[in-house]
Coordinates of C-alpha atoms and ligand atoms in Angstrom, one line a residue:
X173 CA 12.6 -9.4 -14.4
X174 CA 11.8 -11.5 -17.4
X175 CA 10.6 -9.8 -20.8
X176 CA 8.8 -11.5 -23.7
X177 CA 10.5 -10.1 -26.7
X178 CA 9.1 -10.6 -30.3
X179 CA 11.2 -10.2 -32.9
X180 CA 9.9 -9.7 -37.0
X181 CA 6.2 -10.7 -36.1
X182 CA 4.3 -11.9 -39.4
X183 CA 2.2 -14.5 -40.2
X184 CA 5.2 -17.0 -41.2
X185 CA 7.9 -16.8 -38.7
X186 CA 7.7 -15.6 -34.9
X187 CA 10.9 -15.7 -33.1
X188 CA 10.3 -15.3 -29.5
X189 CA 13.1 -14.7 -26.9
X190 CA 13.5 -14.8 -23.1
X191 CA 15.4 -11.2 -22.0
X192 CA 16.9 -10.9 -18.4
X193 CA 18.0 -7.6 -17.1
X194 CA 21.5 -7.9 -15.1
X195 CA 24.0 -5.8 -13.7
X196 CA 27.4 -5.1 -15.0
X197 CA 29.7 -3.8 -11.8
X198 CA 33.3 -2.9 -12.9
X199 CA 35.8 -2.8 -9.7
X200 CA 38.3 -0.5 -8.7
X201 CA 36.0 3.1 -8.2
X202 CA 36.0 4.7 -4.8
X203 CA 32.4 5.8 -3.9
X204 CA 31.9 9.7 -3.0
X205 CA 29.4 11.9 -2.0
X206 CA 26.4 12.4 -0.7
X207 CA 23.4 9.7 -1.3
X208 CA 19.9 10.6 -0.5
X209 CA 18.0 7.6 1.9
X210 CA 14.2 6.6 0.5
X211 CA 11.4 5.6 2.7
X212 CA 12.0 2.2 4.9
X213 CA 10.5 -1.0 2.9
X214 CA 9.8 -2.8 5.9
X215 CA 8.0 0.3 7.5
X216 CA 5.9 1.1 4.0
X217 CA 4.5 -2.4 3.8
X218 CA 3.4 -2.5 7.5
X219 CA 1.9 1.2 7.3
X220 CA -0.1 0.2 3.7
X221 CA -1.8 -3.1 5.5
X222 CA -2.6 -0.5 8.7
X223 CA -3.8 2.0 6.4
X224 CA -6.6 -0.9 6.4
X225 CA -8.1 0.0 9.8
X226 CA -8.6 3.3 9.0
X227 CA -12.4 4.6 7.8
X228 CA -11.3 7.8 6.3
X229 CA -8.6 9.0 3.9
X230 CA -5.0 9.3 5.5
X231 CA -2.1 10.3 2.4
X232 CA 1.5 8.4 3.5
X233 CA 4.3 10.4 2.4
X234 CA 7.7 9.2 1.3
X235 CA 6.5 5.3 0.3
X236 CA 9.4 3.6 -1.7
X237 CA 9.1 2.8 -5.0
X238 CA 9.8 -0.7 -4.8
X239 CA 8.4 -3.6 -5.9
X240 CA 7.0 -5.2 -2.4
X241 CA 5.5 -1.9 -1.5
X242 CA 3.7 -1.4 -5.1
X243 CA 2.3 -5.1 -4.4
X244 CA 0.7 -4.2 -1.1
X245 CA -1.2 -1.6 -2.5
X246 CA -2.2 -3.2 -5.7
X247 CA -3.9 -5.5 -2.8
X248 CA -5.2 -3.2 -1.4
X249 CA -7.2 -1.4 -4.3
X250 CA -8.7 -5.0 -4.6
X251 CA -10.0 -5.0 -1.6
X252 CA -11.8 -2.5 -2.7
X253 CA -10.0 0.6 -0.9
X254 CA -9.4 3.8 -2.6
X255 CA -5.6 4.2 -3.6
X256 CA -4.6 7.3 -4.8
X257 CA -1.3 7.7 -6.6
X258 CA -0.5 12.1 -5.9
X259 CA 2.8 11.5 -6.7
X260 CA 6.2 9.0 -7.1
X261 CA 6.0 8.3 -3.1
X262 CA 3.1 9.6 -1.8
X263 CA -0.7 7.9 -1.9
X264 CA -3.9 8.7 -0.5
X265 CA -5.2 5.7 0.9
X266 CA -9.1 5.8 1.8
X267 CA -10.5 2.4 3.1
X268 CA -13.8 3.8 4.2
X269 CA -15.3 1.1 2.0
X270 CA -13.9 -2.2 2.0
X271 CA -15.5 -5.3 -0.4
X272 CA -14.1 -8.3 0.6
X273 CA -11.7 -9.8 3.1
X274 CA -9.8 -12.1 0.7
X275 CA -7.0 -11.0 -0.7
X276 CA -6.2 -12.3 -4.6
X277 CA -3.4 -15.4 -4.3
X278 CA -1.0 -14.1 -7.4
X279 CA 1.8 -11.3 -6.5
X280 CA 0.9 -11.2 -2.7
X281 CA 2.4 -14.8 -2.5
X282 CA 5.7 -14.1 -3.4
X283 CA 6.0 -11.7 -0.5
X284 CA 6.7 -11.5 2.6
X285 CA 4.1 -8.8 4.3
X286 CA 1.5 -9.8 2.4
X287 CA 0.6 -11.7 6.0
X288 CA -0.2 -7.7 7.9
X289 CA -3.6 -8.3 5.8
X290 CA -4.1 -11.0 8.5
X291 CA -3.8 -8.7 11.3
X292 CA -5.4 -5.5 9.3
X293 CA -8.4 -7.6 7.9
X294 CA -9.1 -9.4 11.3
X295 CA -9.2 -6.2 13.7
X296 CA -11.5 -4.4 10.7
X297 CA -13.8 -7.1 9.5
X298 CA -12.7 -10.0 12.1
X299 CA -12.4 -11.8 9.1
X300 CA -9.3 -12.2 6.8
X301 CA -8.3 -14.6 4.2
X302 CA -4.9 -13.6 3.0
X303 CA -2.5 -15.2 0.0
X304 CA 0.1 -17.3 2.5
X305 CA 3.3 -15.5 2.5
X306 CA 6.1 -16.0 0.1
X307 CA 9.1 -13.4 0.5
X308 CA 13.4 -14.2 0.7
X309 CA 14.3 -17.8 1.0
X310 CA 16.7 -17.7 3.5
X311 CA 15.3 -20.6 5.9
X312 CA 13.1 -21.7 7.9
X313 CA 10.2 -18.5 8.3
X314 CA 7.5 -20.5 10.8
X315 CA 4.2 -18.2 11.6
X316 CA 3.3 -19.5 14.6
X317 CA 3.9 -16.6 17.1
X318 CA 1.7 -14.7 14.8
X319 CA -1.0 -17.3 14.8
X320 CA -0.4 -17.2 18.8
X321 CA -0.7 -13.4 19.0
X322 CA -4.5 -13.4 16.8
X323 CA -5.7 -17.0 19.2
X324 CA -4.9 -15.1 22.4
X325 CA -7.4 -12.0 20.9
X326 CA -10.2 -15.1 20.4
X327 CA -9.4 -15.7 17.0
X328 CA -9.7 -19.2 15.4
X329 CA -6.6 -19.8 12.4
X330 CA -6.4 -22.2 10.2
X331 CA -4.2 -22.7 6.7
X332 CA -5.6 -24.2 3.9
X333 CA -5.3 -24.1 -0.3
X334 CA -2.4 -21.6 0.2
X335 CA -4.1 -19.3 2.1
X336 CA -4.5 -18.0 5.8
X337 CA -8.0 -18.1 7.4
X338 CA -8.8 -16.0 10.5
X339 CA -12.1 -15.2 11.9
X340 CA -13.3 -14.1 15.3
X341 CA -16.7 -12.9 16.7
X342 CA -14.7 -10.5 18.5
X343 CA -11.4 -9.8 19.6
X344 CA -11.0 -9.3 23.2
X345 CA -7.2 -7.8 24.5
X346 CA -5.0 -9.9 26.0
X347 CA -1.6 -10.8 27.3
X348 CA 0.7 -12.4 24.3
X349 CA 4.1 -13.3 25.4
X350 CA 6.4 -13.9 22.2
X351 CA 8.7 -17.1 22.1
X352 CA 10.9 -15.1 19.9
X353 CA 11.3 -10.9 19.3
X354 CA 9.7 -11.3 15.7
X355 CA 9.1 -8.5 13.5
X356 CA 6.4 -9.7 11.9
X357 CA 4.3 -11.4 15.1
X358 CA 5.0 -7.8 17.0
X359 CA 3.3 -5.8 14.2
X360 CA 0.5 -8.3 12.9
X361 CA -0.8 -8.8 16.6
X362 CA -0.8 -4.7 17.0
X363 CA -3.0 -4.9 13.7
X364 CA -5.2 -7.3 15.2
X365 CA -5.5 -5.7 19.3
X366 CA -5.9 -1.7 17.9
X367 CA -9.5 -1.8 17.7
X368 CA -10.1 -4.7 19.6
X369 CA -12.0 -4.5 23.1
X370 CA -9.7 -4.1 26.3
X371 CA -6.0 -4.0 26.5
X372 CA -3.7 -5.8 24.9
X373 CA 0.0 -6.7 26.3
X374 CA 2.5 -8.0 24.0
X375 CA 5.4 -9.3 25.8
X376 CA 9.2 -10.4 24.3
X377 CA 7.9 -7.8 21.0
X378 CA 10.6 -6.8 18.6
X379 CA 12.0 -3.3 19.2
X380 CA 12.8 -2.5 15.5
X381 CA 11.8 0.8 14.1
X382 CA 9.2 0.3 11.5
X383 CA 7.2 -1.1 14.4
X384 CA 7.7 2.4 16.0
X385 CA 7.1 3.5 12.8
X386 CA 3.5 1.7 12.3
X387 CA 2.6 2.2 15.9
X388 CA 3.2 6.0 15.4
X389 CA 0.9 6.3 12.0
X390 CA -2.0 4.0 14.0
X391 CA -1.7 6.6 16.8
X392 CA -1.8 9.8 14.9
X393 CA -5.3 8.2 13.3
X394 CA -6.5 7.4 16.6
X395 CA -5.1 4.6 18.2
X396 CA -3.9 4.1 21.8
X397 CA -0.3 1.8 21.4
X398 CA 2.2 2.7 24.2
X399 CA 5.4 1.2 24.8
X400 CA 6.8 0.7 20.5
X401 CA 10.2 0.3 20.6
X402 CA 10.5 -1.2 23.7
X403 CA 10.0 -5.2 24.4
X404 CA 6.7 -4.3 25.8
X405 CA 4.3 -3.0 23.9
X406 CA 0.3 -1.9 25.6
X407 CA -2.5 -1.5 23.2
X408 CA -5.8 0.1 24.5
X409 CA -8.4 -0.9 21.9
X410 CA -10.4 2.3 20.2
X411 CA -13.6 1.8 18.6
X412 CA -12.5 3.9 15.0
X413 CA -9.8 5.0 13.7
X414 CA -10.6 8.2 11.7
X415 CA -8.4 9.4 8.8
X416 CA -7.6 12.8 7.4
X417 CA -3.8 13.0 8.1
X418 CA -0.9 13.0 6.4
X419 CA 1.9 10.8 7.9
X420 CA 5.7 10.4 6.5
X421 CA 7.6 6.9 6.4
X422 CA 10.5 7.0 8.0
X423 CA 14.1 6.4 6.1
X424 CA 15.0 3.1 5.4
X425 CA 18.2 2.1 7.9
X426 CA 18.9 -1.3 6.1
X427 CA 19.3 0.6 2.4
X428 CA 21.6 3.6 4.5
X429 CA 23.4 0.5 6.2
X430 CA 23.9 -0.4 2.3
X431 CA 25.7 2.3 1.2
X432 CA 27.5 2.7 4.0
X433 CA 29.5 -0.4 3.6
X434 CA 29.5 0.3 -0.1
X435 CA 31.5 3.6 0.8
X436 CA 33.6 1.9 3.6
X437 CA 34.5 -1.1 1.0
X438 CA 35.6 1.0 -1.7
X439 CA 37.4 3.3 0.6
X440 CA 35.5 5.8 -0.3
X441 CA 33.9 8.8 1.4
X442 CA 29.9 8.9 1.3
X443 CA 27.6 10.8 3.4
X444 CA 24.5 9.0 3.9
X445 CA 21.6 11.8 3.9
X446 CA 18.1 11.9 5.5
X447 CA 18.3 9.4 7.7
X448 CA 17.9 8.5 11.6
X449 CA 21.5 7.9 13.2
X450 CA 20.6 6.2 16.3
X451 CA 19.4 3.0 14.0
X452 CA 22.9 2.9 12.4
X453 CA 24.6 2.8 16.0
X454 CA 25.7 -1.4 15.5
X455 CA 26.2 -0.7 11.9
X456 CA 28.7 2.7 12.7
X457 CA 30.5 0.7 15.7
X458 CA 31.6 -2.3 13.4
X459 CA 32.7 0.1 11.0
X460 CA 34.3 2.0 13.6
X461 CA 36.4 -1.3 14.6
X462 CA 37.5 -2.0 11.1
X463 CA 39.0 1.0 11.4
X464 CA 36.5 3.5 8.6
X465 CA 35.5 6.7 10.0
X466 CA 32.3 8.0 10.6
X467 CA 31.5 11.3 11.3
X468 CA 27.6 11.9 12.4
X469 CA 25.1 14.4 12.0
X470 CA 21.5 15.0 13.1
X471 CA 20.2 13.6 9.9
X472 CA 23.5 11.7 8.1
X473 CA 26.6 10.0 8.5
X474 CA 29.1 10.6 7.1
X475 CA 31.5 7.1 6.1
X476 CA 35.4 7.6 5.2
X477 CA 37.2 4.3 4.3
X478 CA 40.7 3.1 4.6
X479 CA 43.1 1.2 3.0
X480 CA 44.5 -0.2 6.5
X481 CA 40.9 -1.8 7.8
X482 CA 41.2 -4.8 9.7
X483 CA 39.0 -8.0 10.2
X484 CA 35.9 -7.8 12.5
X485 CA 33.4 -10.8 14.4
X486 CA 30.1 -9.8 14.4
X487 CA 27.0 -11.9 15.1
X488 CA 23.4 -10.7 13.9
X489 CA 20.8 -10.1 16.4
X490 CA 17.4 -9.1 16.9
X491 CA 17.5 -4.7 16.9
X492 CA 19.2 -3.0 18.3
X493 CA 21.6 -5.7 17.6
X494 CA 23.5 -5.3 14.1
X495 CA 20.9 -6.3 11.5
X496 CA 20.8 -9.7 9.4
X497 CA 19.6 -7.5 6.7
X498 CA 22.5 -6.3 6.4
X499 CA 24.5 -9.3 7.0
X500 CA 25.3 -10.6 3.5
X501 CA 26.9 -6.8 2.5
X502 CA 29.4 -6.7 5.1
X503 CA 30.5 -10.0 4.3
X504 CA 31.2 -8.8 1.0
X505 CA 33.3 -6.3 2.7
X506 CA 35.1 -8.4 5.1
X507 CA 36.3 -10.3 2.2
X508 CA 38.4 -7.1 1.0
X509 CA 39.9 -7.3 4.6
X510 CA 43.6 -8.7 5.5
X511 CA 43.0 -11.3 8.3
X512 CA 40.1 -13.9 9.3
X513 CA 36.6 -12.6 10.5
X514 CA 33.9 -14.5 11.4
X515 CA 30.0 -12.9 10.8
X516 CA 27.3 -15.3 13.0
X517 CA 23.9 -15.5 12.0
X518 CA 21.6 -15.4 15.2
X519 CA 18.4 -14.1 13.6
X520 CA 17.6 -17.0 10.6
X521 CA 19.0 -20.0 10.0
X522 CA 21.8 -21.0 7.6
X523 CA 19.7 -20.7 4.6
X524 CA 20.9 -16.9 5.6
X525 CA 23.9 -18.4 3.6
X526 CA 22.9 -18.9 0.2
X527 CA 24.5 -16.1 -1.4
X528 CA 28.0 -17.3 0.2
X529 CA 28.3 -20.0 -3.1
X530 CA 27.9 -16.9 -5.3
X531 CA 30.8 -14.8 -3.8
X532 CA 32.7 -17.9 -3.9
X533 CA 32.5 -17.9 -7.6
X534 CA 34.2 -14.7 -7.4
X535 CA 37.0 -16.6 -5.4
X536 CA 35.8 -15.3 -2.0
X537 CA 37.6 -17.5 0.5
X538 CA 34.5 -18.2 2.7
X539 CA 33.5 -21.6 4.9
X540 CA 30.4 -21.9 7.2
X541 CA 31.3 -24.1 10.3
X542 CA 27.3 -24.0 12.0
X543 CA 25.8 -20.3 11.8
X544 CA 29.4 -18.8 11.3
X545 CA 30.9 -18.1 8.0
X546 CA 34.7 -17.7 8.7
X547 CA 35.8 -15.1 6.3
X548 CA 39.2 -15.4 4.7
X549 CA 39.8 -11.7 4.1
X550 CA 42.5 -9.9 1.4
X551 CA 42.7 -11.9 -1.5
X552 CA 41.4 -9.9 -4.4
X553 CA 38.3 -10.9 -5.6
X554 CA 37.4 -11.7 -8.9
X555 CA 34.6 -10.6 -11.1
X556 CA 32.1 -13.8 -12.7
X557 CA 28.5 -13.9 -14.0
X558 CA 26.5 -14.3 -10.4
X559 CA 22.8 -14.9 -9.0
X560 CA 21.4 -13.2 -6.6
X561 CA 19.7 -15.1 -4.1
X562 CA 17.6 -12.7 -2.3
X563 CA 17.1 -8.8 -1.9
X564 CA 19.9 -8.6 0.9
X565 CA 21.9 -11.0 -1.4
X566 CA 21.9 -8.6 -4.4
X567 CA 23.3 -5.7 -2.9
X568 CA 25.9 -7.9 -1.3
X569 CA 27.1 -9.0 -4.7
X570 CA 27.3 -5.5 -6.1
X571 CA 29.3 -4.4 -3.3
X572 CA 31.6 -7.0 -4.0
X573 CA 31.8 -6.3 -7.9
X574 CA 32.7 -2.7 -6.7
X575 CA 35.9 -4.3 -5.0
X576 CA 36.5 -7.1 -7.3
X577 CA 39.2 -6.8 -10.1
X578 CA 37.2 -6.9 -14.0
X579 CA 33.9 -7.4 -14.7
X580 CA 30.8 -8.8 -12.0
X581 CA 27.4 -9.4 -13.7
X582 CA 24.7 -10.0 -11.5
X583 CA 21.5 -11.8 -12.4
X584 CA 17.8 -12.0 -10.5
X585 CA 17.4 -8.0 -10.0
X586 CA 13.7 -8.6 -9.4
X587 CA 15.2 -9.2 -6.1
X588 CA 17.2 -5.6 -6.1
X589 CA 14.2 -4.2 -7.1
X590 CA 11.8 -5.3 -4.2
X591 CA 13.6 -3.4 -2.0
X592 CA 15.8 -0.6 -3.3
X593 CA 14.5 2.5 -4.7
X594 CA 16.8 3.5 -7.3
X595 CA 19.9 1.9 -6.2
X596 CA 21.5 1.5 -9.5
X597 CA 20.7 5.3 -10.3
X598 CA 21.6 6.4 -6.7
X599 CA 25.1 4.2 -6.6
X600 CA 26.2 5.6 -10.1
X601 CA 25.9 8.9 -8.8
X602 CA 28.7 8.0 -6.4
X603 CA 30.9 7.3 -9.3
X604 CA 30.6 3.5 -9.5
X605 CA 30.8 1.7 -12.7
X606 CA 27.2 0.2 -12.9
X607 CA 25.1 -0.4 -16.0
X608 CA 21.7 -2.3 -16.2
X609 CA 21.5 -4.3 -19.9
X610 CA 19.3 -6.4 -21.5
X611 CA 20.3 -9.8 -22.4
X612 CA 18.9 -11.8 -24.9
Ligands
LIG736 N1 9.9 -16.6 13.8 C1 9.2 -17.7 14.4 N2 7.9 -17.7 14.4 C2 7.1 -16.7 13.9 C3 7.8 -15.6 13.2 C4 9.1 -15.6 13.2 O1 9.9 -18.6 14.8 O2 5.9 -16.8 13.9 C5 11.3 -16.6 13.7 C6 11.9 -16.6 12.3 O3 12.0 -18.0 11.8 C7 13.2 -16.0 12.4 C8 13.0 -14.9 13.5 O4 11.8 -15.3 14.2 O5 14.2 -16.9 12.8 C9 12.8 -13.5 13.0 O6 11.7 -13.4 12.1 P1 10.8 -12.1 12.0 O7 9.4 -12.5 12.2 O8 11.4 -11.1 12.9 O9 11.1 -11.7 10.5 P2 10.0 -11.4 9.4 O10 8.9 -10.6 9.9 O11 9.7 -12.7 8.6 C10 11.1 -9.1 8.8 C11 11.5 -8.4 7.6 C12 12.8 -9.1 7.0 C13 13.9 -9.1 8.0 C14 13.4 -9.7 9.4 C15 14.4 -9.7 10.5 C16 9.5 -7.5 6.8 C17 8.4 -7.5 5.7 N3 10.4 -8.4 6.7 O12 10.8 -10.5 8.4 O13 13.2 -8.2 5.9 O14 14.9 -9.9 7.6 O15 12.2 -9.1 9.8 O16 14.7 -8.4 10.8 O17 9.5 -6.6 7.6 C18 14.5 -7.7 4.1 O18 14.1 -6.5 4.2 O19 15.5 -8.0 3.4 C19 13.8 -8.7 4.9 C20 14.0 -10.0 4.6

């Protein structure tokens, strides 16, 4: 986040000067005890756009306060719907009244989920012309399945001056067979089919939670979605959906995945509270096999590290394979690991990478051959003035400033903030060395 600071303003001399937060990790703390898991980020921004189909008031409990999630509903309001703020995490949404199906271009573009108003505005006003998508540069993020999913409902697409343009005279269900399991495709087309006429079968879908997540909060307003959380998913279209319910986000599995490896890096001992356990099962397995415990509960895990861990091979896969969200942090750990690893990107392509140069500056012995990076583990790492390259990046880099010996000071926290409620807050109360300054 940049600030415009002035300094001794009168009318002869104005100094002005460029302030950038960044973080200052110090190594060598063991995490402990017992972290409290927000809302999901990829499940809020979903549920926000959906709250778009609604004509009545629903309150969503439990929203992150994140940047990406504050963005969706600042669109929102300017499309006219009511947006309530009742408290830090809950909203009451009403979208009885809507004024216009474009969104504004500004924040929405540097985003990724700004493109569910494509989906939203389409099945509500079978219209929608929506800021094109912005959101982590890690490669090559095509949306043509999505495009494929709102065609196959009788919509026409088109992409001009930055924008996405979809219209239809109606949507009529159909069959959609995905060419890939894409979040983003799965839920935008479930946008577009709920109130659409007939059934809709979406074939190949992604099975990751926040789209059980949004199909649960479309249902309990009305819709008919069977089958989320599965590779096929059945809409039956409904004519309204009708507010007056209050539905909970559900925790955030890539942010407990984050702390997690924080705990099992710094051979520490962390319970991860209020979350679901069954989406950590790649996560716990991988930390199983480097040798950390992990004790489970109905609602947290609990993660002990060791000082005898050895090197893994993962490879990152659609859910319920282990998440490329959560890629870039356990490299961070497999560096502090004795032995060669090797981490395979399956989901994006090897833009995935870009935070890799930053570790290196840290002396992290790390080469990509193709979508592998071949992990050197067990030489200490070193702390250096880094960048973070992306959301996922960011929390990479801090965990490897918790394990690095001196000083790590990490730059680009917008990027920390789009995603992670409180994480400087919530990882100090483990007992790690973390300050956020101002530098002029
Ligand atoms: N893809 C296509 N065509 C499409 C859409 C996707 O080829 O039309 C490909 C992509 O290029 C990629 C793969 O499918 O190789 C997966 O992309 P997906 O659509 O699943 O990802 P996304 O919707 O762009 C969401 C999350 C990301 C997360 C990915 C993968 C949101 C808002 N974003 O992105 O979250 O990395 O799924 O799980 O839900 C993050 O939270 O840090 C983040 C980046």
């Amino acid at each position: 986040m940049y600030y415009i600071v002035c300094k001794n303003i009168n009318v002869e001399s104005k100094t002005t000067l460029l302030t950038e937060e960044k973080l200052l990790v110090t190594g060598g703390r063991k995490l402990e005890g017992k972290v409290e898991i927000s809302g999901a980020k990829n499940a809020a921004v979903a549920i926000i756009a959906a709250a778009l189909l609604v004509e009545g008031q629903v309150t969503i409990e439990n929203i992150p306060n994140i940047t990406d999630a504050q963005v969706m509903l600042n669109a929102l309001e300017n499309l006219g719907v009511e947006v309530v703020r009742l408290d830090n995490k809950t909203y009451r949404i009403d979208a009885t009244k809507i004024n216009n199906h474009k969104t504004p271009y500004g924040e929405l573009s540097k985003i990724r989920s700004s493109y569910y108003f494509v989906g939203a505005l389409l099945g509500r006003c079978n219209n929608a012309e929506v800021t094109f998508p912005g959101g982590c540069n890690f490669g090559q993020r095509p949306i043509d399945q999505h495009i494929k999913g709102f065609e196959a409902l009788g919509a026409t697409v088109e992409i001009s001056g930055g924008y996405i343009k979809a219209k239809a005279k109606k949507l009529i269900g159909s069959k959609v067979y995905f060419d890939v399991p894409t979040v983003g495709a799965t839920i935008n087309t479930i946008l577009a089919a709920t109130l659409a006429e007939g059934v809709t079968i979406l074939e190949n879908s992604n099975r990751e939670p926040h789209i059980v997540d949004m199909a649960n909060f479309l249902n309990m307003m009305g819709a008919d979605i069977k089958g989320a959380g599965t590779n096929v998913i059945r809409i039956t279209g409904v004519h309204k959906l009708e507010g007056g319910k209050t539905y909970t986000v559900s925790p955030d599995m890539i942010e407990a995945g984050t702390f997690m490896i924080a705990a099992a890096a710094t051979k520490g001992n962390v319970t991860v509270a209020n979350i679901i356990p069954e989406h950590m099962e790649s996560l716990s397995a991988k930390l199983i096999e480097t040798g950390a415990t992990i004790e489970v509960g109905d609602d947290y895990i609990t993660v002990k590290g060791t000082k005898k861990s050895v090197p893994v091979n993962i490879k990152t896969l659609p859910y319920p394979g282990f998440p490329t969200d959560l890629h870039p942090q356990m490299v961070s750990y497999l560096l502090d690991i004795d032995g060669q690893s090797n981490l395979t990107e399956g989901v994006f392509d090897t833009r995935r990478f870009n935070y890799v140069e930053q570790l290196q500056r840290m002396q992290g012995d790390i080469r990509i051959e193709g979508s592998t990076a071949i992990i050197n583990g067990g030489k200490k790492l070193n702390g250096a003035p880094v960048r973070a390259s992306d959301l996922r990046a960011a929390a990479a880099l801090v965990i490897a400033g918790l394990v690095a010996d001196g000083v790590t000071c990490i730059y680009n926290l917008e990027y920390l903030d789009r995603g992670y409620e409180n994480f400087v807050e919530k990882i100090q109360a483990l007992g790690a060395n973390v300050k956020r300054v101002k530098e002029s």
